[in-house]
mmCIF file of N, CA, C and O in Angstrom:
data_model
loop_
_atom_site.group_PDB
_atom_site.id
_atom_site.type_symbol
_atom_site.label_atom_id
_atom_site.label_comp_id
_atom_site.label_asym_id
_atom_site.label_seq_id
_atom_site.Cartn_x
_atom_site.Cartn_y
_atom_site.Cartn_z
ATOM 1 N N MET I 40 129.394 74.016 99.925
ATOM 2 C CA MET I 40 129.789 74.819 98.726
ATOM 3 C C MET I 40 130.786 75.809 99.313
ATOM 4 O O MET I 40 130.672 76.612 100.033
ATOM 5 N N PRO I 41 132.023 75.804 98.493
ATOM 6 C CA PRO I 41 133.012 76.818 98.902
ATOM 7 C C PRO I 41 132.607 78.292 98.638
ATOM 8 O O PRO I 41 131.649 78.559 97.776
ATOM 9 N N VAL I 42 133.079 79.196 99.398
ATOM 10 C CA VAL I 42 132.521 80.619 99.524
ATOM 11 C C VAL I 42 132.765 81.174 98.108
ATOM 12 O O VAL I 42 131.898 81.901 97.583
ATOM 13 N N VAL I 43 133.930 80.845 97.483
ATOM 14 C CA VAL I 43 134.169 81.508 96.165
ATOM 15 C C VAL I 43 133.139 80.934 95.109
ATOM 16 O O VAL I 43 132.630 81.854 94.409
ATOM 17 N N LYS I 44 132.848 79.765 95.167
ATOM 18 C CA LYS I 44 131.740 79.296 94.302
ATOM 19 C C LYS I 44 130.466 79.874 94.517
ATOM 20 O O LYS I 44 129.676 80.340 93.600
ATOM 21 N N LEU I 45 130.154 80.122 95.830
ATOM 22 C CA LEU I 45 128.927 80.741 96.185
ATOM 23 C C LEU I 45 128.870 82.133 95.733
ATOM 24 O O LEU I 45 127.801 82.580 95.196
ATOM 25 N N MET I 46 129.902 82.907 95.929
ATOM 26 C CA MET I 46 129.916 84.211 95.407
ATOM 27 C C MET I 46 129.889 84.326 93.907
ATOM 28 O O MET I 46 129.193 85.168 93.373
ATOM 29 N N THR I 47 130.545 83.496 93.281
ATOM 30 C CA THR I 47 130.552 83.613 91.752
ATOM 31 C C THR I 47 129.258 83.240 91.244
ATOM 32 O O THR I 47 128.758 84.004 90.277
ATOM 33 N N ALA I 48 128.442 82.479 91.820
ATOM 34 C CA ALA I 48 127.133 82.173 91.395
ATOM 35 C C ALA I 48 126.145 83.114 91.933
ATOM 36 O O ALA I 48 125.128 83.551 91.251
ATOM 37 N N GLY I 49 126.161 83.458 93.267
ATOM 38 C CA GLY I 49 125.168 84.196 93.929
ATOM 39 C C GLY I 49 125.292 85.701 93.644
ATOM 40 O O GLY I 49 124.129 86.358 93.675
ATOM 41 N N LEU I 50 126.455 86.219 93.603
ATOM 42 C CA LEU I 50 126.563 87.680 93.395
ATOM 43 C C LEU I 50 125.880 88.323 92.211
ATOM 44 O O LEU I 50 125.062 89.242 92.384
ATOM 45 N N PRO I 51 126.052 87.646 91.019
ATOM 46 C CA PRO I 51 125.367 88.278 89.851
ATOM 47 C C PRO I 51 123.802 88.085 89.905
ATOM 48 O O PRO I 51 123.050 88.983 89.531
ATOM 49 N N ILE I 52 123.375 87.015 90.550
ATOM 50 C CA ILE I 52 122.006 86.735 90.757
ATOM 51 C C ILE I 52 121.381 87.843 91.693
ATOM 52 O O ILE I 52 120.325 88.444 91.424
ATOM 53 N N ALA I 53 122.066 88.020 92.782
ATOM 54 C CA ALA I 53 121.597 89.092 93.830
ATOM 55 C C ALA I 53 121.631 90.537 93.137
ATOM 56 O O ALA I 53 120.619 91.215 93.248
ATOM 57 N N LEU I 54 122.563 90.803 92.327
ATOM 58 C CA LEU I 54 122.719 92.042 91.870
ATOM 59 C C LEU I 54 121.581 92.233 90.666
ATOM 60 O O LEU I 54 120.985 93.297 90.615
ATOM 61 N N GLY I 55 121.394 91.123 90.102
ATOM 62 C CA GLY I 55 120.343 91.164 88.954
ATOM 63 C C GLY I 55 119.066 91.441 89.513
ATOM 64 O O GLY I 55 118.267 92.205 89.043
ATOM 65 N N ALA I 56 118.784 90.870 90.653
ATOM 66 C CA ALA I 56 117.401 90.936 91.333
ATOM 67 C C ALA I 56 117.271 92.510 91.758
ATOM 68 O O ALA I 56 116.152 93.043 91.529
ATOM 69 N N VAL I 57 118.346 92.962 92.298
ATOM 70 C CA VAL I 57 118.189 94.427 92.752
ATOM 71 C C VAL I 57 118.058 95.336 91.549
ATOM 72 O O VAL I 57 117.243 96.208 91.676
ATOM 73 N N MET I 58 118.831 95.032 90.568
ATOM 74 C CA MET I 58 118.725 95.925 89.319
ATOM 75 C C MET I 58 117.320 95.854 88.752
ATOM 76 O O MET I 58 116.752 96.836 88.226
ATOM 77 N N ILE I 59 116.724 94.682 88.744
ATOM 78 C CA ILE I 59 115.379 94.404 88.122
ATOM 79 C C ILE I 59 114.457 95.145 88.938
ATOM 80 O O ILE I 59 113.591 95.878 88.431
ATOM 81 N N GLY I 60 114.505 94.985 90.237
ATOM 82 C CA GLY I 60 113.571 95.755 91.165
ATOM 83 C C GLY I 60 113.736 97.215 91.044
ATOM 84 O O GLY I 60 112.655 97.843 90.927
ATOM 85 N N ALA I 61 114.856 97.716 91.029
ATOM 86 C CA ALA I 61 115.137 99.124 91.067
ATOM 87 C C ALA I 61 114.697 99.780 89.696
ATOM 88 O O ALA I 61 114.041 100.755 89.587
ATOM 89 N N GLY I 62 114.921 98.904 88.597
ATOM 90 C CA GLY I 62 114.532 99.385 87.253
ATOM 91 C C GLY I 62 113.055 99.412 87.189
ATOM 92 O O GLY I 62 112.528 100.294 86.507
ATOM 93 N N GLY I 63 112.365 98.387 87.786
ATOM 94 C CA GLY I 63 110.883 98.365 87.687
ATOM 95 C C GLY I 63 110.303 99.572 88.435
ATOM 96 O O GLY I 63 109.338 100.221 87.808
ATOM 97 N N VAL I 64 110.872 99.955 89.445
ATOM 98 C CA VAL I 64 110.365 101.162 90.232
ATOM 99 C C VAL I 64 110.712 102.360 89.380
ATOM 100 O O VAL I 64 109.790 103.319 89.254
ATOM 101 N N ASN I 65 111.821 102.555 88.802
ATOM 102 C CA ASN I 65 112.242 103.749 88.112
ATOM 103 C C ASN I 65 111.295 103.837 86.892
ATOM 104 O O ASN I 65 110.808 104.896 86.433
ATOM 105 N N PHE I 66 111.118 102.626 86.219
ATOM 106 C CA PHE I 66 110.242 102.638 85.017
ATOM 107 C C PHE I 66 108.811 103.023 85.286
ATOM 108 O O PHE I 66 108.151 103.837 84.559
ATOM 109 N N ALA I 67 108.303 102.498 86.405
ATOM 110 C CA ALA I 67 106.913 102.829 86.805
ATOM 111 C C ALA I 67 106.793 104.287 87.180
ATOM 112 O O ALA I 67 105.674 104.974 86.819
ATOM 113 N N GLY I 68 107.891 104.890 87.696
ATOM 114 C CA GLY I 68 107.954 106.279 87.959
ATOM 115 C C GLY I 68 106.911 106.946 88.950
ATOM 116 O O GLY I 68 106.208 107.784 88.515
ATOM 117 N N PRO I 69 106.904 106.444 90.151
ATOM 118 C CA PRO I 69 105.965 107.034 91.238
ATOM 119 C C PRO I 69 106.504 108.564 91.260
ATOM 120 O O PRO I 69 107.611 108.892 90.858
ATOM 121 N N ALA I 70 105.621 109.389 91.950
ATOM 122 C CA ALA I 70 105.924 110.800 92.023
ATOM 123 C C ALA I 70 107.285 111.119 92.591
ATOM 124 O O ALA I 70 107.950 112.015 92.107
ATOM 125 N N SER I 71 107.740 110.375 93.569
ATOM 126 C CA SER I 71 109.014 110.641 94.210
ATOM 127 C C SER I 71 110.131 110.359 93.114
ATOM 128 O O SER I 71 111.098 111.220 93.217
ATOM 129 N N ILE I 72 110.054 109.430 92.309
ATOM 130 C CA ILE I 72 111.111 109.092 91.378
ATOM 131 C C ILE I 72 111.025 110.313 90.310
ATOM 132 O O ILE I 72 112.103 110.783 89.931
ATOM 133 N N ARG I 73 109.888 110.552 89.799
ATOM 134 C CA ARG I 73 109.743 111.709 88.833
ATOM 135 C C ARG I 73 110.409 112.966 89.342
ATOM 136 O O ARG I 73 111.101 113.744 88.652
ATOM 137 N N LYS I 74 110.131 113.279 90.592
ATOM 138 C CA LYS I 74 110.657 114.528 91.166
ATOM 139 C C LYS I 74 112.162 114.422 91.303
ATOM 140 O O LYS I 74 112.884 115.477 90.959
ATOM 141 N N SER I 75 112.697 113.314 91.669
ATOM 142 C CA SER I 75 114.213 113.239 91.815
ATOM 143 C C SER I 75 114.728 113.412 90.448
ATOM 144 O O SER I 75 115.761 114.196 90.250
ATOM 145 N N PHE I 76 114.263 112.821 89.455
ATOM 146 C CA PHE I 76 114.847 112.923 88.135
ATOM 147 C C PHE I 76 114.747 114.402 87.636
ATOM 148 O O PHE I 76 115.591 114.930 86.957
ATOM 149 N N ALA I 77 113.599 115.086 87.950
ATOM 150 C CA ALA I 77 113.442 116.503 87.468
ATOM 151 C C ALA I 77 114.344 117.341 88.275
ATOM 152 O O ALA I 77 115.084 118.271 87.689
ATOM 153 N N ASP I 78 114.517 117.079 89.598
ATOM 154 C CA ASP I 78 115.465 117.842 90.396
ATOM 155 C C ASP I 78 117.009 117.636 89.875
ATOM 156 O O ASP I 78 117.786 118.562 90.007
ATOM 157 N N TRP I 79 117.227 116.438 89.333
ATOM 158 C CA TRP I 79 118.611 116.241 88.753
ATOM 159 C C TRP I 79 118.795 116.905 87.377
ATOM 160 O O TRP I 79 119.859 116.683 86.785
ATOM 161 N N GLY I 80 117.804 117.425 86.761
ATOM 162 C CA GLY I 80 117.852 118.105 85.509
ATOM 163 C C GLY I 80 117.571 117.124 84.373
ATOM 164 O O GLY I 80 117.832 117.498 83.214
ATOM 165 N N TYR I 81 117.078 115.966 84.601
ATOM 166 C CA TYR I 81 116.756 115.026 83.449
ATOM 167 C C TYR I 81 115.455 115.456 82.846
ATOM 168 O O TYR I 81 114.517 115.814 83.559
ATOM 169 N N PRO I 82 115.285 115.114 81.581
ATOM 170 C CA PRO I 82 114.053 115.477 80.866
ATOM 171 C C PRO I 82 112.888 114.535 81.353
ATOM 172 O O PRO I 82 113.135 113.473 81.780
ATOM 173 N N ALA I 83 111.659 114.964 81.265
ATOM 174 C CA ALA I 83 110.447 114.210 81.592
ATOM 175 C C ALA I 83 110.499 112.744 80.883
ATOM 176 O O ALA I 83 110.894 112.866 79.769
ATOM 177 N N GLY I 84 110.302 111.832 81.563
ATOM 178 C CA GLY I 84 110.243 110.542 81.030
ATOM 179 C C GLY I 84 111.647 109.791 81.079
ATOM 180 O O GLY I 84 111.678 108.576 80.759
ATOM 181 N N PHE I 85 112.731 110.432 81.457
ATOM 182 C CA PHE I 85 113.994 109.811 81.587
ATOM 183 C C PHE I 85 114.094 108.726 82.519
ATOM 184 O O PHE I 85 114.863 107.792 82.362
ATOM 185 N N HIS I 86 113.231 108.774 83.465
ATOM 186 C CA HIS I 86 113.197 107.676 84.482
ATOM 187 C C HIS I 86 112.922 106.352 83.793
ATOM 188 O O HIS I 86 113.325 105.247 84.221
ATOM 189 N N ARG I 87 112.135 106.418 82.693
ATOM 190 C CA ARG I 87 111.788 105.157 81.954
ATOM 191 C C ARG I 87 113.020 104.630 81.185
ATOM 192 O O ARG I 87 113.251 103.382 81.170
ATOM 193 N N VAL I 88 113.786 105.561 80.627
ATOM 194 C CA VAL I 88 115.024 104.994 79.957
ATOM 195 C C VAL I 88 115.894 104.424 80.988
ATOM 196 O O VAL I 88 116.426 103.243 80.763
ATOM 197 N N THR I 89 116.113 105.045 82.103
ATOM 198 C CA THR I 89 116.981 104.469 83.127
ATOM 199 C C THR I 89 116.432 103.166 83.660
ATOM 200 O O THR I 89 117.210 102.143 83.837
ATOM 201 N N GLY I 90 115.133 103.102 83.951
ATOM 202 C CA GLY I 90 114.481 101.903 84.385
ATOM 203 C C GLY I 90 114.571 100.704 83.373
ATOM 204 O O GLY I 90 114.924 99.591 83.759
ATOM 205 N N GLY I 91 114.474 101.041 82.163
ATOM 206 C CA GLY I 91 114.582 100.026 81.136
ATOM 207 C C GLY I 91 115.932 99.359 81.001
ATOM 208 O O GLY I 91 116.191 98.223 80.877
ATOM 209 N N LEU I 92 116.978 100.371 81.030
ATOM 210 C CA LEU I 92 118.271 99.961 81.062
ATOM 211 C C LEU I 92 118.738 99.116 82.313
ATOM 212 O O LEU I 92 119.471 98.045 82.224
ATOM 213 N N GLU I 93 118.163 99.467 83.429
ATOM 214 C CA GLU I 93 118.445 98.783 84.735
ATOM 215 C C GLU I 93 117.890 97.398 84.719
ATOM 216 O O GLU I 93 118.457 96.359 85.012
ATOM 217 N N VAL I 94 116.650 97.198 84.252
ATOM 218 C CA VAL I 94 115.977 95.962 84.019
ATOM 219 C C VAL I 94 116.787 95.075 82.980
ATOM 220 O O VAL I 94 117.001 93.839 83.208
ATOM 221 N N ALA I 95 117.234 95.691 81.877
ATOM 222 C CA ALA I 95 117.953 94.986 80.908
ATOM 223 C C ALA I 95 119.263 94.351 81.475
ATOM 224 O O ALA I 95 119.652 93.125 81.252
ATOM 225 N N ALA I 96 119.950 95.233 82.208
ATOM 226 C CA ALA I 96 121.194 94.746 82.842
ATOM 227 C C ALA I 96 120.922 93.718 83.825
ATOM 228 O O ALA I 96 121.717 92.681 83.933
ATOM 229 N N GLY I 97 119.922 93.895 84.533
ATOM 230 C CA GLY I 97 119.532 92.851 85.529
ATOM 231 C C GLY I 97 119.248 91.563 85.016
ATOM 232 O O GLY I 97 119.654 90.402 85.541
ATOM 233 N N LEU I 98 118.472 91.485 83.924
ATOM 234 C CA LEU I 98 118.214 90.328 83.219
ATOM 235 C C LEU I 98 119.481 89.602 82.671
ATOM 236 O O LEU I 98 119.547 88.389 82.729
ATOM 237 N N LEU I 99 120.359 90.351 82.065
ATOM 238 C CA LEU I 99 121.621 89.837 81.638
ATOM 239 C C LEU I 99 122.490 89.211 82.749
ATOM 240 O O LEU I 99 123.081 88.246 82.568
ATOM 241 N N LEU I 100 122.352 89.780 83.984
ATOM 242 C CA LEU I 100 123.054 89.248 85.202
ATOM 243 C C LEU I 100 122.573 87.842 85.496
ATOM 244 O O LEU I 100 123.279 87.088 86.098
ATOM 245 N N LEU I 101 121.275 87.543 85.198
ATOM 246 C CA LEU I 101 120.754 86.287 85.557
ATOM 247 C C LEU I 101 121.095 85.149 84.667
ATOM 248 O O LEU I 101 120.910 83.908 85.002
ATOM 249 N N ILE I 102 121.662 85.344 83.570
ATOM 250 C CA ILE I 102 122.038 84.405 82.567
ATOM 251 C C ILE I 102 123.610 84.206 82.564
ATOM 252 O O ILE I 102 124.277 85.173 82.386
ATOM 253 N N PRO I 103 124.042 82.978 82.988
ATOM 254 C CA PRO I 103 125.487 82.756 83.165
ATOM 255 C C PRO I 103 126.294 83.394 81.914
ATOM 256 O O PRO I 103 127.372 83.900 82.116
ATOM 257 N N MET I 104 125.859 83.117 80.696
ATOM 258 C CA MET I 104 126.609 83.521 79.564
ATOM 259 C C MET I 104 126.648 84.928 79.316
ATOM 260 O O MET I 104 127.672 85.395 78.618
ATOM 261 N N THR I 105 125.786 85.649 79.916
ATOM 262 C CA THR I 105 125.750 87.166 79.748
ATOM 263 C C THR I 105 125.882 87.919 80.985
ATOM 264 O O THR I 105 125.850 89.240 81.038
ATOM 265 N N SER I 106 126.271 87.257 82.123
ATOM 266 C CA SER I 106 126.241 87.891 83.349
ATOM 267 C C SER I 106 127.422 88.969 83.521
ATOM 268 O O SER I 106 127.209 90.071 84.090
ATOM 269 N N ARG I 107 128.489 88.748 82.742
ATOM 270 C CA ARG I 107 129.637 89.784 82.746
ATOM 271 C C ARG I 107 129.125 90.887 82.073
ATOM 272 O O ARG I 107 129.432 92.065 82.455
ATOM 273 N N VAL I 108 128.498 90.903 80.893
ATOM 274 C CA VAL I 108 127.980 91.994 80.196
ATOM 275 C C VAL I 108 126.974 92.723 81.094
ATOM 276 O O VAL I 108 126.950 93.984 81.166
ATOM 277 N N GLY I 109 126.155 92.021 81.781
ATOM 278 C CA GLY I 109 125.162 92.663 82.821
ATOM 279 C C GLY I 109 125.861 93.294 83.863
ATOM 280 O O GLY I 109 125.429 94.447 84.223
ATOM 281 N N ALA I 110 126.897 92.767 84.380
ATOM 282 C CA ALA I 110 127.729 93.474 85.393
ATOM 283 C C ALA I 110 128.329 94.617 84.895
ATOM 284 O O ALA I 110 128.300 95.744 85.686
ATOM 285 N N ILE I 111 128.956 94.638 83.704
ATOM 286 C CA ILE I 111 129.490 95.922 83.197
ATOM 287 C C ILE I 111 128.442 96.928 83.013
ATOM 288 O O ILE I 111 128.660 98.139 83.254
ATOM 289 N N GLY I 112 127.262 96.558 82.355
ATOM 290 C CA GLY I 112 126.197 97.555 82.126
ATOM 291 C C GLY I 112 125.808 98.106 83.437
ATOM 292 O O GLY I 112 125.567 99.272 83.573
ATOM 293 N N SER I 113 125.635 97.253 84.497
ATOM 294 C CA SER I 113 125.197 97.703 85.734
ATOM 295 C C SER I 113 126.167 98.806 86.332
ATOM 296 O O SER I 113 125.798 99.719 86.958
ATOM 297 N N ALA I 114 127.447 98.417 86.124
ATOM 298 C CA ALA I 114 128.505 99.264 86.708
ATOM 299 C C ALA I 114 128.443 100.679 86.055
ATOM 300 O O ALA I 114 128.530 101.649 86.686
ATOM 301 N N ILE I 115 128.180 100.660 84.743
ATOM 302 C CA ILE I 115 128.124 101.965 83.999
ATOM 303 C C ILE I 115 126.941 102.698 84.503
ATOM 304 O O ILE I 115 127.007 103.929 84.726
ATOM 305 N N ILE I 116 125.792 102.111 84.588
ATOM 306 C CA ILE I 116 124.529 102.748 85.059
ATOM 307 C C ILE I 116 124.766 103.254 86.485
ATOM 308 O O ILE I 116 124.350 104.447 86.809
ATOM 309 N N LEU I 117 125.272 102.495 87.420
ATOM 310 C CA LEU I 117 125.577 102.927 88.842
ATOM 311 C C LEU I 117 126.569 104.058 88.918
ATOM 312 O O LEU I 117 126.459 104.877 89.777
ATOM 313 N N LEU I 118 127.637 104.011 88.136
ATOM 314 C CA LEU I 118 128.551 105.053 88.059
ATOM 315 C C LEU I 118 127.955 106.361 87.579
ATOM 316 O O LEU I 118 128.183 107.424 88.189
ATOM 317 N N ALA I 119 127.075 106.292 86.626
ATOM 318 C CA ALA I 119 126.303 107.503 86.248
ATOM 319 C C ALA I 119 125.413 107.997 87.403
ATOM 320 O O ALA I 119 125.280 109.227 87.613
ATOM 321 N N ALA I 120 124.749 107.012 88.113
ATOM 322 C CA ALA I 120 123.924 107.460 89.301
ATOM 323 C C ALA I 120 124.812 108.143 90.360
ATOM 324 O O ALA I 120 124.425 109.124 90.938
ATOM 325 N N VAL I 121 126.027 107.513 90.652
ATOM 326 C CA VAL I 121 126.875 108.206 91.624
ATOM 327 C C VAL I 121 127.223 109.518 91.173
ATOM 328 O O VAL I 121 127.269 110.476 92.077
ATOM 329 N N ALA I 122 127.697 109.682 89.932
ATOM 330 C CA ALA I 122 127.991 110.943 89.397
ATOM 331 C C ALA I 122 126.858 112.046 89.513
ATOM 332 O O ALA I 122 127.080 113.194 89.964
ATOM 333 N N THR I 123 125.634 111.518 89.292
ATOM 334 C CA THR I 123 124.518 112.477 89.350
ATOM 335 C C THR I 123 124.228 112.901 90.824
ATOM 336 O O THR I 123 124.071 114.152 91.032
ATOM 337 N N VAL I 124 124.290 111.992 91.694
ATOM 338 C CA VAL I 124 123.977 112.363 93.072
ATOM 339 C C VAL I 124 125.132 113.251 93.680
ATOM 340 O O VAL I 124 124.820 114.171 94.484
ATOM 341 N N ILE I 125 126.315 113.055 93.303
ATOM 342 C CA ILE I 125 127.435 113.854 93.748
ATOM 343 C C ILE I 125 127.282 115.281 93.159
ATOM 344 O O ILE I 125 127.344 116.252 93.836
ATOM 345 N N ARG I 126 127.091 115.284 91.854
ATOM 346 C CA ARG I 126 126.909 116.596 91.221
ATOM 347 C C ARG I 126 125.832 117.499 91.731
ATOM 348 O O ARG I 126 125.927 118.659 91.883
ATOM 349 N N HIS I 127 124.822 116.778 92.205
ATOM 350 C CA HIS I 127 123.601 117.594 92.746
ATOM 351 C C HIS I 127 123.566 117.575 94.235
ATOM 352 O O HIS I 127 122.655 118.057 94.844
ATOM 353 N N ARG I 128 124.630 117.069 94.885
ATOM 354 C CA ARG I 128 124.914 117.090 96.298
ATOM 355 C C ARG I 128 123.593 116.446 97.051
ATOM 356 O O ARG I 128 123.207 116.927 97.980
ATOM 357 N N ASP I 129 123.147 115.390 96.458
ATOM 358 C CA ASP I 129 122.118 114.659 96.952
ATOM 359 C C ASP I 129 122.597 113.447 97.760
ATOM 360 O O ASP I 129 122.610 112.301 97.388
ATOM 361 N N TRP I 130 123.196 113.823 98.957
ATOM 362 C CA TRP I 130 123.875 112.829 99.732
ATOM 363 C C TRP I 130 123.162 111.668 100.228
ATOM 364 O O TRP I 130 123.682 110.649 100.476
ATOM 365 N N GLY I 131 121.859 111.753 100.395
ATOM 366 C CA GLY I 131 120.949 110.698 100.876
ATOM 367 C C GLY I 131 120.916 109.490 99.891
ATOM 368 O O GLY I 131 120.724 108.364 100.347
ATOM 369 N N HIS I 132 121.105 109.750 98.632
ATOM 370 C CA HIS I 132 121.134 108.636 97.649
ATOM 371 C C HIS I 132 122.648 108.117 97.435
ATOM 372 O O HIS I 132 122.686 107.026 96.738
ATOM 373 N N LEU I 133 123.548 108.756 97.914
ATOM 374 C CA LEU I 133 124.834 108.354 97.688
ATOM 375 C C LEU I 133 125.266 106.954 98.180
ATOM 376 O O LEU I 133 125.894 106.110 97.476
ATOM 377 N N PRO I 134 125.022 106.681 99.534
ATOM 378 C CA PRO I 134 125.447 105.403 99.944
ATOM 379 C C PRO I 134 125.026 104.135 99.214
ATOM 380 O O PRO I 134 125.841 103.308 98.900
ATOM 381 N N GLY I 135 123.748 104.124 98.899
ATOM 382 C CA GLY I 135 123.283 102.956 98.275
ATOM 383 C C GLY I 135 123.866 102.865 96.831
ATOM 384 O O GLY I 135 124.230 101.721 96.318
ATOM 385 N N ALA I 136 123.927 103.946 96.175
ATOM 386 C CA ALA I 136 124.662 103.905 94.858
ATOM 387 C C ALA I 136 125.997 103.435 94.780
ATOM 388 O O ALA I 136 126.463 102.719 94.036
ATOM 389 N N VAL I 137 126.807 103.887 95.869
ATOM 390 C CA VAL I 137 128.263 103.522 96.021
ATOM 391 C C VAL I 137 128.372 101.973 96.313
ATOM 392 O O VAL I 137 129.144 101.296 95.748
ATOM 393 N N VAL I 138 127.524 101.522 97.176
ATOM 394 C CA VAL I 138 127.477 100.126 97.643
ATOM 395 C C VAL I 138 127.156 99.301 96.359
ATOM 396 O O VAL I 138 127.874 98.235 96.053
ATOM 397 N N LEU I 139 126.228 99.656 95.605
ATOM 398 C CA LEU I 139 125.844 98.843 94.409
ATOM 399 C C LEU I 139 126.925 98.919 93.327
ATOM 400 O O LEU I 139 127.094 97.927 92.663
ATOM 401 N N THR I 140 127.462 100.102 93.226
ATOM 402 C CA THR I 140 128.615 100.163 92.299
ATOM 403 C C THR I 140 129.851 99.226 92.668
ATOM 404 O O THR I 140 130.279 98.494 91.784
ATOM 405 N N ALA I 141 130.076 99.039 93.952
ATOM 406 C CA ALA I 141 131.045 98.265 94.460
ATOM 407 C C ALA I 141 130.693 96.694 94.177
ATOM 408 O O ALA I 141 131.576 95.875 93.736
ATOM 409 N N VAL I 142 129.386 96.462 94.247
ATOM 410 C CA VAL I 142 128.924 95.041 94.112
ATOM 411 C C VAL I 142 129.036 94.696 92.558
ATOM 412 O O VAL I 142 129.445 93.713 92.270
ATOM 413 N N ALA I 143 128.676 95.776 91.798
ATOM 414 C CA ALA I 143 128.854 95.472 90.309
ATOM 415 C C ALA I 143 130.275 95.237 89.924
ATOM 416 O O ALA I 143 130.590 94.399 89.089
ATOM 417 N N ALA I 144 131.195 96.059 90.461
ATOM 418 C CA ALA I 144 132.678 95.874 90.230
ATOM 419 C C ALA I 144 133.127 94.474 90.770
ATOM 420 O O ALA I 144 133.854 93.797 89.991
ATOM 421 N N ALA I 145 132.561 94.112 91.875
ATOM 422 C CA ALA I 145 133.000 92.725 92.349
ATOM 423 C C ALA I 145 132.475 91.663 91.451
ATOM 424 O O ALA I 145 133.055 90.592 91.207
ATOM 425 N N ALA I 146 131.112 91.854 90.852
ATOM 426 C CA ALA I 146 130.579 90.956 90.014
ATOM 427 C C ALA I 146 131.378 90.742 88.733
ATOM 428 O O ALA I 146 131.604 89.713 88.098
ATOM 429 N N ILE I 147 131.980 91.947 88.171
ATOM 430 C CA ILE I 147 132.857 91.825 87.110
ATOM 431 C C ILE I 147 134.135 91.080 87.394
ATOM 432 O O ILE I 147 134.586 90.277 86.704
ATOM 433 N N ALA I 148 134.716 91.387 88.572
ATOM 434 C CA ALA I 148 135.986 90.886 88.975
ATOM 435 C C ALA I 148 135.995 89.338 89.231
ATOM 436 O O ALA I 148 136.992 88.658 88.878
ATOM 437 N N ILE I 149 134.940 88.808 89.747
ATOM 438 C CA ILE I 149 134.787 87.424 90.084
ATOM 439 C C ILE I 149 134.335 86.543 88.864
ATOM 440 O O ILE I 149 134.378 85.319 88.946
ATOM 441 N N HIS I 150 133.947 87.135 87.816
ATOM 442 C CA HIS I 150 133.437 86.429 86.641
ATOM 443 C C HIS I 150 134.506 85.552 86.194
ATOM 444 O O HIS I 150 135.612 86.034 85.794
ATOM 445 N N PRO I 151 134.319 84.253 85.971
ATOM 446 C CA PRO I 151 135.440 83.319 85.459
ATOM 447 C C PRO I 151 135.785 83.680 84.054
ATOM 448 O O PRO I 151 135.119 84.211 83.219
#
């Protein structure tokens, strides 16, 4: 299978799996997640909103007809995450957020 075909099919699926996993963790809201959201100034329970949006975007990425919409949604969510961690100088969370934002941008770009 050519690399371009593999990337076109595999990248949205991989990003979708990551978004669903991260969204599930955010939605469940262990103490560390709730603390981070509170430290960033978000209201109590906002981790559930974020988690729900991440899961929804991840599911959209898994369906070929909606994967572009899922990639765009993921990019928006991840750009908000990047802005949040920069604004609050939470440098430990920045690398992962930047990498995932780049993956979301690539998923948008390679969509046929």
